[in-house]
Amino acid sequence: MYNKIYKYRWQYLMILPGVVLLFLFSYIPMAGIQVAFKDFQIGTSIWDSTWAGLDNFTFLEDPQFLTVVKNTLYISVLKFICGFPAPILLALLINEVTRPAFKRFVQSVSYLPHFFSWIVVAYILQSFLTLDGGLVNQFIGQAGGEPVFFLGSTEWFRPMVVFSGLWKETGWNTILYLAAITTIDPQLYESAKVEGAGKLAQIRHITLPGIMPTISIVLILSIPSLITVGMDQIYPLMNSANHSVADVLDTYILRNGLQQGYFGMATAAGLLSSLISLILVVSTNQLSRKLNGEGLW
């Protein structure tokens, strides 16, 4: 064993900073899980707080919590259905571009929104969709329609979240698929052309099977997002008008934990969310290995 460690010493040295950061910011903070089972108050130590058992899990009986779970699942499923295949389709389209200069331009334009923070994206949406002076409502008014209060509409909030997520992340998520496509043997395409296969046939029988391992891994890593839809995206767009459909699990934990001081209940809700995410990852990994033999472990 020592010989193997010495042989790959430089590789181990390269991953050492990542391992140290993972230990510091992911494993050590797990000691705070005990807050979910204690009566913790600001000014006291976690270790000195009295045990409360399962009292902090009474939020499961709260009707508002059920509404929050429904909102979370509704938005997350919509984002997953629209967001998972979108980068695959875009990667396939970019791969078919024959002019290198135009291909680089398309990639750069599609990557750019990823570097905008969600606060900036929220301001962009507000400038486009605001009721008074928004560009979209100006077009609607010029077309003879009535202005729509997009930012405060319970009907438009979910489509707005899905669309903004697609615009921001689809281009960036194509990087993995484009990298996977480059590993496919070009001779396979040449052989397919000789056999008379068109572009669609080549994509169906060569490109998609070639990137299927990558698709499987991304699918497994995407499943936990069904529980956490992303507070950084939801919170800047949430207001009193759309609160009934915008309040999700992340904002529920933030509101009860930091704003109202129910640290035990917020930690319990976060712990339950993490356990469900773990179960989903393990189950998806096992299902993926049974279906196509690919998985994270």
mmCIF file of C-alpha atoms in Angstrom:
data_model
loop_
_atom_site.group_PDB
_atom_site.id
_atom_site.type_symbol
_atom_site.label_atom_id
_atom_site.label_comp_id
_atom_site.label_asym_id
_atom_site.label_seq_id
_atom_site.Cartn_x
_atom_site.Cartn_y
_atom_site.Cartn_z
ATOM 1 C CA MET A 1 0.000 0.000 0.000
ATOM 2 C CA TYR A 2 2.861 2.366 0.823
ATOM 3 C CA ASN A 3 4.365 1.733 -2.608
ATOM 4 C CA LYS A 4 1.070 2.712 -4.291
ATOM 5 C CA ILE A 5 0.849 5.879 -2.237
ATOM 6 C CA TYR A 6 4.429 6.790 -3.114
ATOM 7 C CA LYS A 7 3.815 6.021 -6.778
ATOM 8 C CA TYR A 8 0.864 8.411 -6.989
ATOM 9 C CA ARG A 9 2.220 10.913 -4.456
ATOM 10 C CA TRP A 10 1.958 13.884 -6.803
ATOM 11 C CA GLN A 11 -1.660 13.047 -7.652
ATOM 12 C CA TYR A 12 -2.484 12.812 -3.950
ATOM 13 C CA LEU A 13 -0.711 16.111 -3.371
ATOM 14 C CA MET A 14 -2.860 17.772 -6.046
ATOM 15 C CA ILE A 15 -6.138 16.625 -4.477
ATOM 16 C CA LEU A 16 -5.000 17.344 -0.912
ATOM 17 C CA PRO A 17 -6.274 20.993 -0.851
ATOM 18 C CA GLY A 18 -9.695 19.832 -2.046
ATOM 19 C CA VAL A 19 -9.821 17.106 0.593
ATOM 20 C CA VAL A 20 -8.842 19.579 3.327
ATOM 21 C CA LEU A 21 -11.508 22.078 2.230
ATOM 22 C CA LEU A 22 -14.106 19.319 2.040
ATOM 23 C CA PHE A 23 -13.239 18.222 5.570
ATOM 24 C CA LEU A 24 -13.310 21.765 6.963
ATOM 25 C CA PHE A 25 -16.515 22.967 5.326
ATOM 26 C CA SER A 26 -18.516 19.741 4.897
ATOM 27 C CA TYR A 27 -17.592 17.288 7.644
ATOM 28 C CA ILE A 28 -16.759 19.472 10.652
ATOM 29 C CA PRO A 29 -20.017 21.496 10.351
ATOM 30 C CA MET A 30 -21.945 18.220 10.599
ATOM 31 C CA ALA A 31 -21.490 18.534 14.369
ATOM 32 C CA GLY A 32 -24.200 21.184 14.179
ATOM 33 C CA ILE A 33 -26.765 18.525 13.242
ATOM 34 C CA GLN A 34 -27.359 18.008 16.948
ATOM 35 C CA VAL A 35 -29.152 21.384 17.013
ATOM 36 C CA ALA A 36 -32.088 19.561 15.395
ATOM 37 C CA PHE A 37 -32.475 17.561 18.611
ATOM 38 C CA LYS A 38 -31.708 20.320 21.137
ATOM 39 C CA ASP A 39 -33.342 23.435 22.535
ATOM 40 C CA PHE A 40 -30.685 25.803 21.222
ATOM 41 C CA GLN A 41 -30.806 29.537 21.921
ATOM 42 C CA ILE A 42 -28.463 32.316 20.867
ATOM 43 C CA GLY A 43 -25.922 33.011 23.610
ATOM 44 C CA THR A 44 -25.567 29.391 24.673
ATOM 45 C CA SER A 45 -23.263 26.669 23.405
ATOM 46 C CA ILE A 46 -24.528 23.863 21.202
ATOM 47 C CA TRP A 47 -22.906 21.365 23.521
ATOM 48 C CA ASP A 48 -24.517 22.841 26.641
ATOM 49 C CA SER A 49 -28.047 23.074 25.214
ATOM 50 C CA THR A 50 -30.642 20.701 26.633
ATOM 51 C CA TRP A 51 -31.879 17.787 24.549
ATOM 52 C CA ALA A 52 -35.350 18.246 23.098
ATOM 53 C CA GLY A 53 -35.760 14.883 21.390
ATOM 54 C CA LEU A 54 -38.076 15.116 18.384
ATOM 55 C CA ASP A 55 -39.816 18.310 19.533
ATOM 56 C CA ASN A 56 -38.189 20.293 16.734
ATOM 57 C CA PHE A 57 -39.834 18.037 14.138
ATOM 58 C CA THR A 58 -43.339 19.268 14.967
ATOM 59 C CA PHE A 59 -43.183 21.343 11.758
ATOM 60 C CA LEU A 60 -44.256 18.158 9.966
ATOM 61 C CA GLU A 61 -47.756 18.778 11.347
ATOM 62 C CA ASP A 62 -47.815 22.379 10.128
ATOM 63 C CA PRO A 63 -50.181 22.849 7.115
ATOM 64 C CA GLN A 64 -47.876 25.592 5.856
ATOM 65 C CA PHE A 65 -45.021 23.103 5.655
ATOM 66 C CA LEU A 66 -47.095 20.855 3.385
ATOM 67 C CA THR A 67 -47.721 23.830 1.103
ATOM 68 C CA VAL A 68 -43.996 24.576 1.069
ATOM 69 C CA VAL A 69 -43.202 20.978 0.094
ATOM 70 C CA LYS A 70 -45.770 21.107 -2.728
ATOM 71 C CA ASN A 71 -44.300 24.356 -4.042
ATOM 72 C CA THR A 72 -40.787 22.923 -3.850
ATOM 73 C CA LEU A 73 -41.676 19.753 -5.744
ATOM 74 C CA TYR A 74 -43.746 21.624 -8.327
ATOM 75 C CA ILE A 75 -40.962 24.073 -9.191
ATOM 76 C CA SER A 76 -38.159 21.516 -8.987
ATOM 77 C CA VAL A 77 -39.928 19.008 -11.251
ATOM 78 C CA LEU A 78 -40.635 21.751 -13.807
ATOM 79 C CA LYS A 79 -37.009 22.876 -13.703
ATOM 80 C CA PHE A 80 -35.789 19.291 -14.032
ATOM 81 C CA ILE A 81 -38.081 18.407 -16.954
ATOM 82 C CA CYS A 82 -37.099 21.540 -18.860
ATOM 83 C CA GLY A 83 -33.535 21.977 -17.645
ATOM 84 C CA PHE A 84 -32.092 18.477 -17.876
ATOM 85 C CA PRO A 85 -32.540 17.817 -21.631
ATOM 86 C CA ALA A 86 -31.916 21.447 -22.667
ATOM 87 C CA PRO A 87 -28.070 21.403 -22.427
ATOM 88 C CA ILE A 88 -27.977 18.023 -24.172
ATOM 89 C CA LEU A 89 -29.958 19.387 -27.113
ATOM 90 C CA LEU A 90 -27.873 22.561 -27.218
ATOM 91 C CA ALA A 91 -24.631 20.558 -27.139
ATOM 92 C CA LEU A 92 -25.850 18.433 -30.048
ATOM 93 C CA LEU A 93 -26.723 21.563 -32.021
ATOM 94 C CA ILE A 94 -23.401 23.277 -31.273
ATOM 95 C CA ASN A 95 -21.541 20.114 -32.263
ATOM 96 C CA GLU A 96 -23.115 20.288 -35.723
ATOM 97 C CA VAL A 97 -21.808 23.815 -36.379
ATOM 98 C CA THR A 98 -19.064 23.524 -38.993
ATOM 99 C CA ARG A 99 -17.590 27.039 -38.881
ATOM 100 C CA PRO A 100 -15.135 27.260 -35.942
ATOM 101 C CA ALA A 101 -15.463 31.037 -35.499
ATOM 102 C CA PHE A 102 -19.256 30.931 -35.346
ATOM 103 C CA LYS A 103 -19.118 27.886 -33.069
ATOM 104 C CA ARG A 104 -16.889 29.725 -30.575
ATOM 105 C CA PHE A 105 -19.185 32.749 -30.738
ATOM 106 C CA VAL A 106 -22.269 30.647 -29.951
ATOM 107 C CA GLN A 107 -20.488 28.954 -27.066
ATOM 108 C CA SER A 108 -19.302 32.257 -25.592
ATOM 109 C CA VAL A 109 -22.750 33.837 -25.817
ATOM 110 C CA SER A 110 -24.420 30.804 -24.233
ATOM 111 C CA TYR A 111 -21.835 30.633 -21.402
ATOM 112 C CA LEU A 112 -22.053 34.327 -20.488
ATOM 113 C CA PRO A 113 -25.308 34.325 -18.415
ATOM 114 C CA HIS A 114 -23.807 31.761 -16.018
ATOM 115 C CA PHE A 115 -21.456 34.423 -14.649
ATOM 116 C CA PHE A 116 -24.328 36.730 -13.682
ATOM 117 C CA SER A 117 -25.425 36.431 -10.063
ATOM 118 C CA TRP A 118 -29.084 35.718 -9.391
ATOM 119 C CA ILE A 119 -29.424 39.225 -7.954
ATOM 120 C CA VAL A 120 -28.391 40.648 -11.337
ATOM 121 C CA VAL A 121 -30.768 38.258 -13.117
ATOM 122 C CA ALA A 122 -33.592 39.369 -10.804
ATOM 123 C CA TYR A 123 -32.922 43.018 -11.688
ATOM 124 C CA ILE A 124 -32.922 42.128 -15.404
ATOM 125 C CA LEU A 125 -36.269 40.354 -15.032
ATOM 126 C CA GLN A 126 -37.692 43.312 -13.131
ATOM 127 C CA SER A 127 -36.590 45.732 -15.836
ATOM 128 C CA PHE A 128 -38.207 43.592 -18.519
ATOM 129 C CA LEU A 129 -41.347 42.482 -16.681
ATOM 130 C CA THR A 130 -42.262 45.337 -14.357
ATOM 131 C CA LEU A 131 -45.840 46.549 -14.645
ATOM 132 C CA ASP A 132 -44.923 50.177 -15.192
ATOM 133 C CA GLY A 133 -42.461 50.685 -18.022
ATOM 134 C CA GLY A 134 -41.327 47.084 -18.479
ATOM 135 C CA LEU A 135 -40.264 46.217 -22.019
ATOM 136 C CA VAL A 136 -42.583 43.203 -22.236
ATOM 137 C CA ASN A 137 -45.604 45.159 -21.009
ATOM 138 C CA GLN A 138 -44.780 47.925 -23.476
ATOM 139 C CA PHE A 139 -45.017 45.404 -26.318
ATOM 140 C CA ILE A 140 -48.270 44.050 -24.881
ATOM 141 C CA GLY A 141 -49.683 47.576 -24.662
ATOM 142 C CA GLN A 142 -48.655 48.396 -28.230
ATOM 143 C CA ALA A 143 -50.359 45.184 -29.361
ATOM 144 C CA GLY A 144 -53.592 46.337 -27.720
ATOM 145 C CA GLY A 145 -53.428 44.063 -24.667
ATOM 146 C CA GLU A 146 -53.626 44.782 -20.970
ATOM 147 C CA PRO A 147 -50.407 44.977 -18.915
ATOM 148 C CA VAL A 148 -49.607 41.859 -16.891
ATOM 149 C CA PHE A 149 -48.212 41.989 -13.347
ATOM 150 C CA PHE A 150 -45.649 39.223 -13.995
ATOM 151 C CA LEU A 151 -43.632 39.784 -10.822
ATOM 152 C CA GLY A 152 -46.685 39.490 -8.580
ATOM 153 C CA SER A 153 -48.620 36.859 -10.496
ATOM 154 C CA THR A 154 -49.047 33.400 -9.012
ATOM 155 C CA GLU A 155 -49.572 32.040 -12.531
ATOM 156 C CA TRP A 156 -46.431 33.515 -14.064
ATOM 157 C CA PHE A 157 -43.993 33.024 -11.182
ATOM 158 C CA ARG A 158 -43.153 29.390 -11.923
ATOM 159 C CA PRO A 159 -42.663 29.882 -15.694
ATOM 160 C CA MET A 160 -40.505 32.911 -14.866
ATOM 161 C CA VAL A 161 -38.309 30.807 -12.562
ATOM 162 C CA VAL A 162 -37.969 28.010 -15.132
ATOM 163 C CA PHE A 163 -37.202 30.373 -18.021
ATOM 164 C CA SER A 164 -34.604 32.367 -16.059
ATOM 165 C CA GLY A 165 -32.921 29.113 -14.978
ATOM 166 C CA LEU A 166 -32.751 27.903 -18.576
ATOM 167 C CA TRP A 167 -31.356 31.202 -19.814
ATOM 168 C CA LYS A 168 -28.692 31.340 -17.112
ATOM 169 C CA GLU A 169 -27.418 27.761 -16.905
ATOM 170 C CA THR A 170 -28.181 25.882 -20.139
ATOM 171 C CA GLY A 171 -25.136 27.124 -22.028
ATOM 172 C CA TRP A 172 -22.767 26.476 -19.134
ATOM 173 C CA ASN A 173 -24.090 22.943 -18.633
ATOM 174 C CA THR A 174 -23.254 22.040 -22.230
ATOM 175 C CA ILE A 175 -19.529 22.006 -21.372
ATOM 176 C CA LEU A 176 -19.616 18.436 -20.024
ATOM 177 C CA TYR A 177 -21.557 17.115 -22.992
ATOM 178 C CA LEU A 178 -19.376 18.866 -25.555
ATOM 179 C CA ALA A 179 -16.297 17.442 -23.837
ATOM 180 C CA ALA A 180 -17.871 13.975 -23.916
ATOM 181 C CA ILE A 181 -18.672 14.340 -27.623
ATOM 182 C CA THR A 182 -15.020 15.090 -28.422
ATOM 183 C CA THR A 183 -14.030 11.672 -27.006
ATOM 184 C CA ILE A 184 -16.131 9.818 -29.590
ATOM 185 C CA ASP A 185 -14.029 8.181 -32.319
ATOM 186 C CA PRO A 186 -14.461 10.196 -35.575
ATOM 187 C CA GLN A 187 -14.109 6.953 -37.558
ATOM 188 C CA LEU A 188 -17.545 5.942 -36.291
ATOM 189 C CA TYR A 189 -19.072 8.914 -38.087
ATOM 190 C CA GLU A 190 -17.115 8.151 -41.246
ATOM 191 C CA SER A 191 -18.338 4.569 -41.220
ATOM 192 C CA ALA A 192 -21.912 5.765 -40.654
ATOM 193 C CA LYS A 193 -21.660 8.118 -43.635
ATOM 194 C CA VAL A 194 -20.437 5.272 -45.818
ATOM 195 C CA GLU A 195 -23.459 3.244 -44.718
ATOM 196 C CA GLY A 196 -25.733 6.120 -45.740
ATOM 197 C CA ALA A 197 -26.674 7.355 -42.258
ATOM 198 C CA GLY A 198 -27.844 10.954 -42.072
ATOM 199 C CA LYS A 199 -27.221 13.484 -39.308
ATOM 200 C CA LEU A 200 -30.189 12.371 -37.205
ATOM 201 C CA ALA A 201 -29.182 8.733 -37.496
ATOM 202 C CA GLN A 202 -25.603 9.570 -36.493
ATOM 203 C CA ILE A 203 -26.833 11.482 -33.452
ATOM 204 C CA ARG A 204 -29.192 8.680 -32.450
ATOM 205 C CA HIS A 205 -26.817 5.744 -32.908
ATOM 206 C CA ILE A 206 -23.377 7.299 -32.262
ATOM 207 C CA THR A 207 -23.457 10.616 -30.402
ATOM 208 C CA LEU A 208 -26.143 9.857 -27.829
ATOM 209 C CA PRO A 209 -24.770 6.406 -26.903
ATOM 210 C CA GLY A 210 -21.286 7.944 -26.720
ATOM 211 C CA ILE A 211 -22.306 10.546 -24.143
ATOM 212 C CA MET A 212 -24.720 8.296 -22.231
ATOM 213 C CA PRO A 213 -22.262 7.704 -19.331
ATOM 214 C CA THR A 214 -21.986 11.470 -18.863
ATOM 215 C CA ILE A 215 -25.765 11.843 -19.035
ATOM 216 C CA SER A 216 -26.147 9.154 -16.355
ATOM 217 C CA ILE A 217 -23.703 10.846 -13.979
ATOM 218 C CA VAL A 218 -25.288 14.282 -14.473
ATOM 219 C CA LEU A 219 -28.720 12.728 -13.871
ATOM 220 C CA ILE A 220 -27.584 11.209 -10.582
ATOM 221 C CA LEU A 221 -26.083 14.507 -9.434
ATOM 222 C CA SER A 222 -29.219 16.419 -10.476
ATOM 223 C CA ILE A 223 -31.688 14.342 -8.479
ATOM 224 C CA PRO A 224 -30.991 16.062 -5.099
ATOM 225 C CA SER A 225 -32.118 19.353 -6.670
ATOM 226 C CA LEU A 226 -35.664 17.999 -6.520
ATOM 227 C CA ILE A 227 -35.620 18.948 -2.836
ATOM 228 C CA THR A 228 -33.571 22.163 -3.028
ATOM 229 C CA VAL A 229 -34.718 24.436 -5.838
ATOM 230 C CA GLY A 230 -32.204 27.175 -5.049
ATOM 231 C CA MET A 231 -32.927 29.956 -2.568
ATOM 232 C CA ASP A 232 -30.556 32.308 -4.411
ATOM 233 C CA GLN A 233 -32.920 32.236 -7.404
ATOM 234 C CA ILE A 234 -36.269 32.175 -5.606
ATOM 235 C CA TYR A 235 -35.684 34.679 -2.810
ATOM 236 C CA PRO A 236 -34.937 37.791 -4.960
ATOM 237 C CA LEU A 237 -38.136 37.186 -6.967
ATOM 238 C CA MET A 238 -40.410 36.409 -4.020
ATOM 239 C CA ASN A 239 -42.811 39.046 -2.693
ATOM 240 C CA SER A 240 -46.063 39.232 -0.783
ATOM 241 C CA ALA A 241 -48.124 38.895 -3.967
ATOM 242 C CA ASN A 242 -46.602 35.598 -5.136
ATOM 243 C CA HIS A 243 -45.676 34.236 -1.700
ATOM 244 C CA SER A 244 -48.267 31.447 -1.864
ATOM 245 C CA VAL A 245 -46.474 29.745 -4.784
ATOM 246 C CA ALA A 246 -42.939 31.091 -4.199
ATOM 247 C CA ASP A 247 -42.400 29.884 -0.638
ATOM 248 C CA VAL A 248 -40.200 26.777 -0.927
ATOM 249 C CA LEU A 249 -38.265 24.634 1.528
ATOM 250 C CA ASP A 250 -35.128 26.791 1.397
ATOM 251 C CA THR A 251 -36.996 30.022 2.116
ATOM 252 C CA TYR A 252 -39.013 28.252 4.825
ATOM 253 C CA ILE A 253 -35.797 27.224 6.582
ATOM 254 C CA LEU A 254 -34.312 30.716 6.165
ATOM 255 C CA ARG A 255 -37.409 32.421 7.534
ATOM 256 C CA ASN A 256 -37.785 30.176 10.562
ATOM 257 C CA GLY A 257 -34.081 29.896 11.321
ATOM 258 C CA LEU A 258 -32.487 33.292 10.776
ATOM 259 C CA GLN A 259 -35.470 35.630 10.776
ATOM 260 C CA GLN A 260 -37.627 34.129 13.539
ATOM 261 C CA GLY A 261 -34.922 32.412 15.582
ATOM 262 C CA TYR A 262 -36.324 28.859 15.531
ATOM 263 C CA PHE A 263 -32.880 27.354 14.991
ATOM 264 C CA GLY A 264 -33.805 23.858 16.134
ATOM 265 C CA MET A 265 -36.790 23.596 13.809
ATOM 266 C CA ALA A 266 -34.852 25.052 10.866
ATOM 267 C CA THR A 267 -31.994 22.598 11.444
ATOM 268 C CA ALA A 268 -34.474 19.720 11.685
ATOM 269 C CA ALA A 269 -36.063 20.730 8.375
ATOM 270 C CA GLY A 270 -32.645 21.000 6.749
ATOM 271 C CA LEU A 271 -31.624 17.598 8.128
ATOM 272 C CA LEU A 272 -34.787 15.996 6.764
ATOM 273 C CA SER A 273 -34.135 17.592 3.371
ATOM 274 C CA SER A 274 -30.551 16.267 3.346
ATOM 275 C CA LEU A 275 -31.661 12.738 4.251
ATOM 276 C CA ILE A 276 -34.232 12.724 1.434
ATOM 277 C CA SER A 277 -31.581 13.985 -1.009
ATOM 278 C CA LEU A 278 -29.211 11.201 0.109
ATOM 279 C CA ILE A 279 -31.908 8.568 -0.433
ATOM 280 C CA LEU A 280 -32.664 9.968 -3.887
ATOM 281 C CA VAL A 281 -28.968 9.935 -4.894
ATOM 282 C CA VAL A 282 -28.427 6.347 -3.729
ATOM 283 C CA SER A 283 -31.648 5.139 -5.363
ATOM 284 C CA THR A 284 -30.910 6.896 -8.651
ATOM 285 C CA ASN A 285 -27.376 5.512 -8.698
ATOM 286 C CA GLN A 286 -28.641 1.953 -8.215
ATOM 287 C CA LEU A 287 -31.302 2.414 -10.893
ATOM 288 C CA SER A 288 -28.743 3.838 -13.322
ATOM 289 C CA ARG A 289 -26.393 0.893 -12.768
ATOM 290 C CA LYS A 290 -29.215 -1.574 -13.429
ATOM 291 C CA LEU A 291 -30.375 0.182 -16.606
ATOM 292 C CA ASN A 292 -27.066 0.970 -18.354
ATOM 293 C CA GLY A 293 -24.295 -0.189 -16.019
ATOM 294 C CA GLU A 294 -23.112 3.365 -15.278
ATOM 295 C CA GLY A 295 -23.076 5.058 -11.883
ATOM 296 C CA LEU A 296 -21.039 7.170 -9.484
ATOM 297 C CA TRP A 297 -19.971 4.099 -7.498
#
